[in-house]
CSV table of C-alpha atoms in Angstrom, one decimal:
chain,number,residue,atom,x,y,z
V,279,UNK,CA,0.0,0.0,0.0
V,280,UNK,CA,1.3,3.7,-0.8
V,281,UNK,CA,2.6,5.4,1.9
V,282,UNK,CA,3.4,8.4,0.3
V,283,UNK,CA,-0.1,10.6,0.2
V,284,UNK,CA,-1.0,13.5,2.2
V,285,UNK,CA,-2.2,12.9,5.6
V,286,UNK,CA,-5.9,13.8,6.1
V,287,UNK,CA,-7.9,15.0,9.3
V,288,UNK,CA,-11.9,15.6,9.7
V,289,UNK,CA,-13.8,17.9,12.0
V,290,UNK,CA,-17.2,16.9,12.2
V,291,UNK,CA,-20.0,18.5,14.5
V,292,UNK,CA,-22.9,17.3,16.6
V,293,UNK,CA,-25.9,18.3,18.2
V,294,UNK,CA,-26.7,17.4,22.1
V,295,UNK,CA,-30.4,16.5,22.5
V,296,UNK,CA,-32.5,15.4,25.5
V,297,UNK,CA,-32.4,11.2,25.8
V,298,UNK,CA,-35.7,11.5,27.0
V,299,UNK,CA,-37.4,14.6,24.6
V,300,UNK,CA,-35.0,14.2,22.1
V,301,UNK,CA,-34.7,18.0,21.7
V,302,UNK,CA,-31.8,20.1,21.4
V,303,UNK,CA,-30.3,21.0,24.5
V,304,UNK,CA,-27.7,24.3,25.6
V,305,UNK,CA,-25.2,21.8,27.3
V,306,UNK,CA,-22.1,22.3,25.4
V,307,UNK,CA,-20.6,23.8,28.6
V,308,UNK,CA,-21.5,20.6,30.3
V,309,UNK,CA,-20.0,18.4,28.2
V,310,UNK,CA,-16.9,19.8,27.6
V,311,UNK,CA,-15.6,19.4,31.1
V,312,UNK,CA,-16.5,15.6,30.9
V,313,UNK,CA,-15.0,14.8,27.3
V,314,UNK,CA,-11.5,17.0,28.4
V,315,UNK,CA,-9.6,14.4,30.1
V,316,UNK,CA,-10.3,11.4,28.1
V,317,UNK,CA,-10.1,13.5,23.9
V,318,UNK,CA,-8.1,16.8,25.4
V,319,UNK,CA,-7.9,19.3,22.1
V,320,UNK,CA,-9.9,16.4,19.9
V,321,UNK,CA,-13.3,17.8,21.5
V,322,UNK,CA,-14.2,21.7,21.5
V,323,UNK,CA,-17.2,24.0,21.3
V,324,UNK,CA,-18.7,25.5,18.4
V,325,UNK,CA,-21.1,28.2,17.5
V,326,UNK,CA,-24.0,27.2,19.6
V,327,UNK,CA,-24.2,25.6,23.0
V,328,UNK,CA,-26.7,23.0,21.4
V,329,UNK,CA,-22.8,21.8,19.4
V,330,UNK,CA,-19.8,20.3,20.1
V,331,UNK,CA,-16.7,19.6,17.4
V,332,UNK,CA,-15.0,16.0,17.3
V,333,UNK,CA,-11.5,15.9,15.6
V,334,UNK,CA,-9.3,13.3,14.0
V,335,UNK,CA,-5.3,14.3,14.2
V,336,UNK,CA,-4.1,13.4,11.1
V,337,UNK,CA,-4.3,10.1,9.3
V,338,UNK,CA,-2.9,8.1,6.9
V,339,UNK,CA,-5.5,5.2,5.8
V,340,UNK,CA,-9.6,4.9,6.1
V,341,UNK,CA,-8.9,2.4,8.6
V,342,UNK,CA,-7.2,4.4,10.6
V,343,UNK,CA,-9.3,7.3,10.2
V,344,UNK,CA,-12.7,5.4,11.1
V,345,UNK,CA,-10.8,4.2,14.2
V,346,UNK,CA,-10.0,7.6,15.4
V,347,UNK,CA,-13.9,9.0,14.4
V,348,UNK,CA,-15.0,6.2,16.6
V,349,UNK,CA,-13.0,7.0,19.3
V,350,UNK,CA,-13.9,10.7,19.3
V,351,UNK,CA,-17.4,9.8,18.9
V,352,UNK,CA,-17.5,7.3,21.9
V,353,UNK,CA,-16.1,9.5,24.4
V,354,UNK,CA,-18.3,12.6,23.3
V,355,UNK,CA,-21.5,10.2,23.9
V,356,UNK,CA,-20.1,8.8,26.9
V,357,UNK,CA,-19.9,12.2,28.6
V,358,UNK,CA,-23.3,13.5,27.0
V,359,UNK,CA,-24.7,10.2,28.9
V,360,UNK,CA,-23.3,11.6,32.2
V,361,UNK,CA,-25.4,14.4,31.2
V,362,UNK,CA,-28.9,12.6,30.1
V,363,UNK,CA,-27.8,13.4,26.7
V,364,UNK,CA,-27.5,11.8,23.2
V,365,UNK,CA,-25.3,12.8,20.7
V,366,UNK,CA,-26.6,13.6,17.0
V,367,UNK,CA,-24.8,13.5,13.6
V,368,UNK,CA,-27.2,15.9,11.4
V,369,UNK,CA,-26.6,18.8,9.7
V,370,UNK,CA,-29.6,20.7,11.3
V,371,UNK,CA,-31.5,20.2,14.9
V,372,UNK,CA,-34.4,18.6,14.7
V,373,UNK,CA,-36.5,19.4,17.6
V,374,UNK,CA,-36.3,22.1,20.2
V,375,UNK,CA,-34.0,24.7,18.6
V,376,UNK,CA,-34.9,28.8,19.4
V,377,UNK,CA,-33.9,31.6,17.6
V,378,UNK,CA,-31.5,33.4,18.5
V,379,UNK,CA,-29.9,30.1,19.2
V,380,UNK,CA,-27.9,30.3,22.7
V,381,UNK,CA,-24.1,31.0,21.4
V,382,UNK,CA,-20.2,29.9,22.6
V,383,UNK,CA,-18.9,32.7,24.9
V,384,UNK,CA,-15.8,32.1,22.7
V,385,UNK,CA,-14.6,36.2,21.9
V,386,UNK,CA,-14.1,34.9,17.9
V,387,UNK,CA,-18.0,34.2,18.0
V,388,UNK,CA,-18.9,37.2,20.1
V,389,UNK,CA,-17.1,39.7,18.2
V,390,UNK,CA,-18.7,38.7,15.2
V,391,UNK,CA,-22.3,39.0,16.6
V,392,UNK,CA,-22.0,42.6,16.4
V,393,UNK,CA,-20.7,42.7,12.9
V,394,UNK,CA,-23.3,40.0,11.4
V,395,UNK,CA,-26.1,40.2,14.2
V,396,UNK,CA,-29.6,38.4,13.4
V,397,UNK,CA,-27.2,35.6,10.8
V,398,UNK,CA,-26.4,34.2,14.6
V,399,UNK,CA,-29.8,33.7,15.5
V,400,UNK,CA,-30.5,30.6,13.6
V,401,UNK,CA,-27.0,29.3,12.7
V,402,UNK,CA,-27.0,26.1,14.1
V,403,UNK,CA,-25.7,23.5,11.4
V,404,UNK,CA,-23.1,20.8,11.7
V,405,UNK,CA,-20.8,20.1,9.0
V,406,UNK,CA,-17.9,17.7,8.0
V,407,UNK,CA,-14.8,19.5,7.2
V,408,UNK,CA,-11.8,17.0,6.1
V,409,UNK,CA,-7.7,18.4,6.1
V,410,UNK,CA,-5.8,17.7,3.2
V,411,UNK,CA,-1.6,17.6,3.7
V,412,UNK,CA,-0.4,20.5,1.1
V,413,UNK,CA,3.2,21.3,0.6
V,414,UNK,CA,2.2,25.0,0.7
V,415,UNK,CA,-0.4,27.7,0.8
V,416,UNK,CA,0.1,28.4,-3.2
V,417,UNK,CA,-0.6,25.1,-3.5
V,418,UNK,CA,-3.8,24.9,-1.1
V,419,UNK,CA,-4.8,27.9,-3.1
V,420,UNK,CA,-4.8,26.5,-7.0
V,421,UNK,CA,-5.6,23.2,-5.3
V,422,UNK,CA,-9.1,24.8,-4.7
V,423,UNK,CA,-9.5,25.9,-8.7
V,424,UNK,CA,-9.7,22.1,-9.4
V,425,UNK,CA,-11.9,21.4,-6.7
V,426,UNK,CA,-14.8,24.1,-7.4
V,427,UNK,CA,-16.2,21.7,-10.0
V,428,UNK,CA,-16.7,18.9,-7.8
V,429,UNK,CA,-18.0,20.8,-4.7
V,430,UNK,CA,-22.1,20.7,-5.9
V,431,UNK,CA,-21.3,16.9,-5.9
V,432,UNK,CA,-19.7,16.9,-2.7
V,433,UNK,CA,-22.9,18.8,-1.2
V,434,UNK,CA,-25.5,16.3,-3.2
V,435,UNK,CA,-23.3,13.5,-2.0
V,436,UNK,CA,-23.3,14.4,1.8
V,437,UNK,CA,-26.7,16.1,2.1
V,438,UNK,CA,-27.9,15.7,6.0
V,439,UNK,CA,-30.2,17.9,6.3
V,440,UNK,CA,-34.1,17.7,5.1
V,441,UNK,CA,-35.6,18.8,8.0
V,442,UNK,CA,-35.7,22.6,9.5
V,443,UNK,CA,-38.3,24.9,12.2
V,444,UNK,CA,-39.7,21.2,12.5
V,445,UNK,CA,-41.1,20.5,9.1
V,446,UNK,CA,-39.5,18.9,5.7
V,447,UNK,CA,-37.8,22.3,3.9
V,448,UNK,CA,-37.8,20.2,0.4
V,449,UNK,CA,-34.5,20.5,0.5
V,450,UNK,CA,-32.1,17.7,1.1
V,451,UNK,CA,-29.2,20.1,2.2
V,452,UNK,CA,-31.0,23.0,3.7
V,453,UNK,CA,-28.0,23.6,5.9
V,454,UNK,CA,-26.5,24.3,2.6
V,455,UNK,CA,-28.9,27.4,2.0
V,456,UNK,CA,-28.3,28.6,5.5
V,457,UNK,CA,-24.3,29.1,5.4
V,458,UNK,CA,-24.5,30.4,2.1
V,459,UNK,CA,-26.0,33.4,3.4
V,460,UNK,CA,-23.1,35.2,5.0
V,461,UNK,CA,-21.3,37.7,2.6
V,462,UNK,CA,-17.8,35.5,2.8
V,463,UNK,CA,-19.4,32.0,2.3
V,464,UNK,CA,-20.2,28.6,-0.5
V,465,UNK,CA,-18.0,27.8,-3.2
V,466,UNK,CA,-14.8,30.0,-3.2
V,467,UNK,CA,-13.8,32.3,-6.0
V,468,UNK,CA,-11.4,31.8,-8.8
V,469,UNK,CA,-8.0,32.9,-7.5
V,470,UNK,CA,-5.0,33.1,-9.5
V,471,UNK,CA,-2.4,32.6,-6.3
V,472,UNK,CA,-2.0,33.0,-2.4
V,473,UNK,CA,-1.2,36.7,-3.4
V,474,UNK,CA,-4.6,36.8,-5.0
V,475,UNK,CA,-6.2,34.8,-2.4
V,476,UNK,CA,-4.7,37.2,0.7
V,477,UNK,CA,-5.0,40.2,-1.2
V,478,UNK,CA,-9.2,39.5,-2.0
V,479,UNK,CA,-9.1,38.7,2.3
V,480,UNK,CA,-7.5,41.8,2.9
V,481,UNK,CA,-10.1,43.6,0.9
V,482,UNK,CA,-13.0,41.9,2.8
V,483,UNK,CA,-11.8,42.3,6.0
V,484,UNK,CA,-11.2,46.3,5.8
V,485,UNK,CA,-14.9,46.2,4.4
V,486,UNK,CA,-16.2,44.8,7.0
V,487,UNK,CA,-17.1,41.5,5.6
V,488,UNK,CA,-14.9,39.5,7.8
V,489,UNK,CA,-13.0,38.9,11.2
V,490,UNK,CA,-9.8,37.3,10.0
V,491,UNK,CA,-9.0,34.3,8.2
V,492,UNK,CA,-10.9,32.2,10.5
V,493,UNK,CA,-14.4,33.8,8.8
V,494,UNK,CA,-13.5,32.9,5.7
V,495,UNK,CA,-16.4,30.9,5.6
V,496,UNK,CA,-15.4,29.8,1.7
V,497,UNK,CA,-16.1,25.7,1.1
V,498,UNK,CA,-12.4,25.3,0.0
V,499,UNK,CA,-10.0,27.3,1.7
V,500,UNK,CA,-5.8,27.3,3.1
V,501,UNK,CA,-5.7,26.3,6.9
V,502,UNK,CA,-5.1,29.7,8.8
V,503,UNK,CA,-2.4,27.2,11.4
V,504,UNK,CA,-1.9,24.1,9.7
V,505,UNK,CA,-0.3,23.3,6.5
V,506,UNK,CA,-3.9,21.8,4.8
V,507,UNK,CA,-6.3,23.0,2.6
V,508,UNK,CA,-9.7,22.1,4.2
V,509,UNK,CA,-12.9,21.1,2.4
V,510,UNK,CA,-16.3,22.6,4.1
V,511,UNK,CA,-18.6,21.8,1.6
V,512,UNK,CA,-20.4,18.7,3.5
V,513,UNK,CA,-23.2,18.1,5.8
V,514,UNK,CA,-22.0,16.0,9.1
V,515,UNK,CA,-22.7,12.6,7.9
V,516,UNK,CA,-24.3,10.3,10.6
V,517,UNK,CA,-22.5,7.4,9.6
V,518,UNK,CA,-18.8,6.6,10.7
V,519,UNK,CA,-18.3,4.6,7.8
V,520,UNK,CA,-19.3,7.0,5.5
V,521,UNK,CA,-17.6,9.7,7.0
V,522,UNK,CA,-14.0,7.8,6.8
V,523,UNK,CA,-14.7,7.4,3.1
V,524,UNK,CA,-16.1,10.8,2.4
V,525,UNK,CA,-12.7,11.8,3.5
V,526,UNK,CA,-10.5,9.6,1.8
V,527,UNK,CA,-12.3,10.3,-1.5
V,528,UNK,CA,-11.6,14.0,-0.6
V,529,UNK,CA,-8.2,13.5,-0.4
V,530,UNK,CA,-8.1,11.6,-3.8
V,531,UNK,CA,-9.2,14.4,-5.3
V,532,UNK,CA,-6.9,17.1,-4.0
V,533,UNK,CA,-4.3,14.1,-4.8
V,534,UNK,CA,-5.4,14.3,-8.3
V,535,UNK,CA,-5.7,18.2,-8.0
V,536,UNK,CA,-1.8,18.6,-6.9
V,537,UNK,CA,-0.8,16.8,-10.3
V,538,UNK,CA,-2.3,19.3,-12.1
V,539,UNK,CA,-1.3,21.9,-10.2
V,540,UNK,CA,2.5,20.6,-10.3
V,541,UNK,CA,2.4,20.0,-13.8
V,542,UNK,CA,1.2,24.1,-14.3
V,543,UNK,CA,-2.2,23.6,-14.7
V,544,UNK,CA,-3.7,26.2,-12.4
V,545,UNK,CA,-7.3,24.8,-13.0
V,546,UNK,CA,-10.8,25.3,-14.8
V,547,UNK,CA,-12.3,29.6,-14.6
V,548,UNK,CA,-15.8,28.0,-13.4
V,549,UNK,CA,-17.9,30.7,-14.0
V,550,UNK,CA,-19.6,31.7,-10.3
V,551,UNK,CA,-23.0,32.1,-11.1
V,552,UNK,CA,-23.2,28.6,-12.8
V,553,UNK,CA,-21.0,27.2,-9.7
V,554,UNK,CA,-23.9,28.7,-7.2
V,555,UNK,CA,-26.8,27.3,-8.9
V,556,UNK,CA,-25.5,24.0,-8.9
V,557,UNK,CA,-24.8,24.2,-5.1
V,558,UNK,CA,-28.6,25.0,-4.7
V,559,UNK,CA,-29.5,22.2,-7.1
V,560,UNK,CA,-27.7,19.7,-5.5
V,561,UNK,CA,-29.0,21.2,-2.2
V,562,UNK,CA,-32.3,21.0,-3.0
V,563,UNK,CA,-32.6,17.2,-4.6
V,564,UNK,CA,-29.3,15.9,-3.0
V,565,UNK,CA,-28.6,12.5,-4.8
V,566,UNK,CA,-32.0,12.8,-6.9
V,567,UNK,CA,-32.5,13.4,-9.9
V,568,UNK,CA,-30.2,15.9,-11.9
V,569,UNK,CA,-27.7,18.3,-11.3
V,570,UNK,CA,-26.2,21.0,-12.7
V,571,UNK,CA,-22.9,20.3,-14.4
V,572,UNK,CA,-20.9,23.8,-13.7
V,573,UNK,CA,-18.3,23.1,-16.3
V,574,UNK,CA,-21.0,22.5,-19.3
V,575,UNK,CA,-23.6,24.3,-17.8
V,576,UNK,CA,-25.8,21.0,-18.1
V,577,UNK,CA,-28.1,19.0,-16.6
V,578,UNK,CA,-27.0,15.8,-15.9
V,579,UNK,CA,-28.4,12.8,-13.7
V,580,UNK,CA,-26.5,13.4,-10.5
V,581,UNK,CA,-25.6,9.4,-10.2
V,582,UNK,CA,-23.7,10.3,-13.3
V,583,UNK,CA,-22.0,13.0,-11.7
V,584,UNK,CA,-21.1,11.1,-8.9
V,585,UNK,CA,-19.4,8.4,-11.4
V,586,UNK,CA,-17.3,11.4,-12.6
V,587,UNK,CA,-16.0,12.4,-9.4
V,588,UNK,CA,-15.3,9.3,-8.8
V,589,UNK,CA,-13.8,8.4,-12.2
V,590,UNK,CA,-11.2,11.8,-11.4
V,591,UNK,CA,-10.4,10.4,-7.9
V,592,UNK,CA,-10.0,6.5,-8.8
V,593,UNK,CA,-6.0,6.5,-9.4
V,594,UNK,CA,-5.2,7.7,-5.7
V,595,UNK,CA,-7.9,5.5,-4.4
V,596,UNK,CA,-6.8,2.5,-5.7
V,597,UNK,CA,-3.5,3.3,-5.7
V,598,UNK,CA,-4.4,3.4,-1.6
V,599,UNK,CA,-6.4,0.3,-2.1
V,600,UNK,CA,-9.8,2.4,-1.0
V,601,UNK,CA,-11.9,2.3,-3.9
V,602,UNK,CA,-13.9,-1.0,-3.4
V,603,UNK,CA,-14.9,0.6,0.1
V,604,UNK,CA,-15.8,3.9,-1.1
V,605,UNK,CA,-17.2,2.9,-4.4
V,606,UNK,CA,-19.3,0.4,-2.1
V,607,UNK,CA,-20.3,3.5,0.2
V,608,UNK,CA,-21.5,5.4,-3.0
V,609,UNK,CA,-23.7,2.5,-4.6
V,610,UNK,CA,-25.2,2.5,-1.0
V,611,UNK,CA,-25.7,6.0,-0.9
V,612,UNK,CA,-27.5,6.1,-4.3
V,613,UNK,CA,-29.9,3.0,-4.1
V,614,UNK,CA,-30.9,4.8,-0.6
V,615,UNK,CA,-30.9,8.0,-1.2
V,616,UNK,CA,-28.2,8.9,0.9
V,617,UNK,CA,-28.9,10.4,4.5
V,618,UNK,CA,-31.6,13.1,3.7
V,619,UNK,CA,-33.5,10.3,2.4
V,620,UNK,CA,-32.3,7.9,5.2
V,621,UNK,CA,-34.2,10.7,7.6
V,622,UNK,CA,-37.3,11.0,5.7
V,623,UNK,CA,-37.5,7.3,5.6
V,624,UNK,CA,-37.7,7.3,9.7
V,625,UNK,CA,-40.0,10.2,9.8
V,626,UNK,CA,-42.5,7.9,7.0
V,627,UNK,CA,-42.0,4.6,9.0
V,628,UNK,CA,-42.5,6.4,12.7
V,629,UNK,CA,-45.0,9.6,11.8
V,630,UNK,CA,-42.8,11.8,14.0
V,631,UNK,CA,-39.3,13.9,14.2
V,632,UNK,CA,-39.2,12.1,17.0
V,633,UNK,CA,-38.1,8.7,15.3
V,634,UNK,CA,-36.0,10.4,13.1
V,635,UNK,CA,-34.1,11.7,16.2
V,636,UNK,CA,-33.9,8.4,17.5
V,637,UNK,CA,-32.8,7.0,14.4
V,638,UNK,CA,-29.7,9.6,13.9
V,639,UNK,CA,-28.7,9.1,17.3
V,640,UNK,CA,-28.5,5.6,17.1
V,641,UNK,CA,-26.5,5.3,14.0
V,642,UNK,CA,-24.5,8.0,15.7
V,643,UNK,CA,-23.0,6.7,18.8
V,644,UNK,CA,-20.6,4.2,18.2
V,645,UNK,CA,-20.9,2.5,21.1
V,646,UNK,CA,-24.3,1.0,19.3
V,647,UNK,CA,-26.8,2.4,22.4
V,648,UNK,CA,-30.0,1.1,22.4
V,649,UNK,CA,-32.8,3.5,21.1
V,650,UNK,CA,-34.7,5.8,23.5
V,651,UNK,CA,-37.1,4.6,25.5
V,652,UNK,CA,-38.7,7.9,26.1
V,653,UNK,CA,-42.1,9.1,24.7
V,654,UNK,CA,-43.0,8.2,21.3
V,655,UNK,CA,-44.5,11.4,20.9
V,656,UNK,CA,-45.3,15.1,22.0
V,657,UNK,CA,-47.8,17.5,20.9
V,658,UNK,CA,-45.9,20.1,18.5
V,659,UNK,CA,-44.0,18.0,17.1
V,660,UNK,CA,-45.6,15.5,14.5
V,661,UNK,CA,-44.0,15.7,11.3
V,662,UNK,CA,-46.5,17.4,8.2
């Protein structure tokens, strides 16, 4: 097996809900203190108090990196149990949440509350970002060129979240809609360099628009500390398995990217407004029927597109001896209609956001709880 690619990290966020109401609950603060001495810096707050961040240091197979996703994810339920807590792999809460959402005390969040104001009342999503080893921050940035194509794929692909305000959005990524809203957010421009890159940040931040490199909320970006380009593009997926391979296929594809890159390609001028409306057309019908192709400015079954990415990342992967696993992950993902349609499915077979909660937090914890044995149901909350 190739020893030789990148080492890759993930970041994936979760919501605390109530074991027995299954609601989302303001306990990040409570958690924290329990998960410190077992995960240390793996585990840290995030926007909301309803969130806390699990994180993989980096890795060099899938096996390795579902190990360590495991391990985060059993000590972050483990300490939500000390709590009466469950822990919840979706993009958006599904019962309980109220605007303005209670925030982190963390000055980065608090300083921006000012500048963007009613944005934070309702920004409670959980994403999957993955790290990618770079050799440099040109190279993160011209890395990100090649990668704007694929990023509607990557939201189809990953979609998590159907349900929002307690009712279906008929969307399949609606947390895609909601961080696409801030004025420094979704697929990232085309930049020519880092010079480009720093010099657009500069701009933004003496307008106003940002707080630093750390609110460069763009879906492909250079790591502010680290010597990565990260990919933001994803819903949190609830799976383990699937987030391990979402991940390594990630990392093919930056793989592939670098080639290009090294061989003085400095990738594809994928016109903007064509790059957005795919984001909201894979947001809205996630792996369902078409998508926009933002290179051809085409519709094509989405399936198709996801053969194509696939297709552009198969050398690393099997070169790593991953594609079988991920290839297997994407056939199930298809025929199933990945996890927005793995949460409709619960809310059909159980006639409440209540089994869909269950559901999620099932197939979350690692440690394979048993489901709630709360109440099947509560008036307000019976899905429409």
């Amino acid at each position: 097996m190739a020893n030789h690619l990148p080492t890759v990290g993930v970041e994936e966020e979760y919501f605390l809900v109530d074991a027995s109401h299954r609601a989302v609950v303001a306990a990040a603060s409570r958690v924290l203190p329990r998960v410190k001495p077992v995960a240390g810096d793996l585990v840290t707050g995030e926007v909301s108090q309803y969130q806390v961040e699990g994180k993989t240091p980096p890795c060099g197979t899938l096996s390795e990196l579902r190990h360590e996703l495991r391990r985060v994810r059993r000590a972050v339920a483990a300490a939500a149990a000390d709590e009466g807590l469950r822990l919840v792999a979706s993009a958006t809460p599904l019962l309980g949440m109220r605007a303005p959402i209670p925030l982190n005390t963390d000055p980065h969040y608090l300083a921006q509350v000012e500048t963007f104001r009613s944005l934070y009342d309702t920004f409670a999503f959980c994403a999957l970002h993955v790290h990618v080893q770079v050799p440099d921050r040109d190279h993160a940035v011209l890395v990100g060129n090649h990668l704007r194509p694929w990023l509607p794929t990557l939201v189809a692909m990953a979609a998590n979240s159907p349900f929002w305000e307690e009712r279906d959005s008929g969307y399949c990524s609606w947390r895609t809609l909601g961080a696409t809203r801030w004025p420094v957010a979704g697929p990232p421009p085309y930049f020519s360099s880092a010079a480009h890159y720093d010099a657009l940040a500069a701009s933004l931040q003496a307008a106003g628009a940002t707080h630093g490199e750390r609110s460069l909320y763009w879906d492909v970006r250079p790591c502010a500390h680290l010597p990565t380009v990260e990919i933001r593009a994803m819903d949190v997926t609830t799976s383990v398995e699937d987030a391990a391979a979402f991940a390594v296929l990630v990392r093919a594809l930056v793989v592939q990217a670098l080639e290009r890159v090294r061989r003085g390609d400095p990738g594809p001028a994928v016109d903007g407004s064509l790059l957005r409306a795919a984001y909201w057309r894979c947001a809205r019908d996630g792996l369902s029927g078409h998508s926009l192709d933002p290179r051809t400015g085409r519709l094509v079954p989405t399936p198709h597109r996801l053969r194509q990415l696939l297709a552009y990342a198969r050398p690393t992967l099997a070169e790593q001896g991953e594609l079988p696993q991920v290839a297997a992950v994407l056939r199930r993902l298809v025929a199933h209609g990945g996890d927005a349609g793995r949460q409709r499915a619960a809310h059909a077979r159980t006639g409440s956001l209540l089994g869909v909660v269950d559901d999620l937090a099932d197939r979350t914890d690692s440690r394979r709880r048993p489901a709630s044995t709360g109440p099947d149901h509560r008036a307000g909350h019976q899905g429409r």
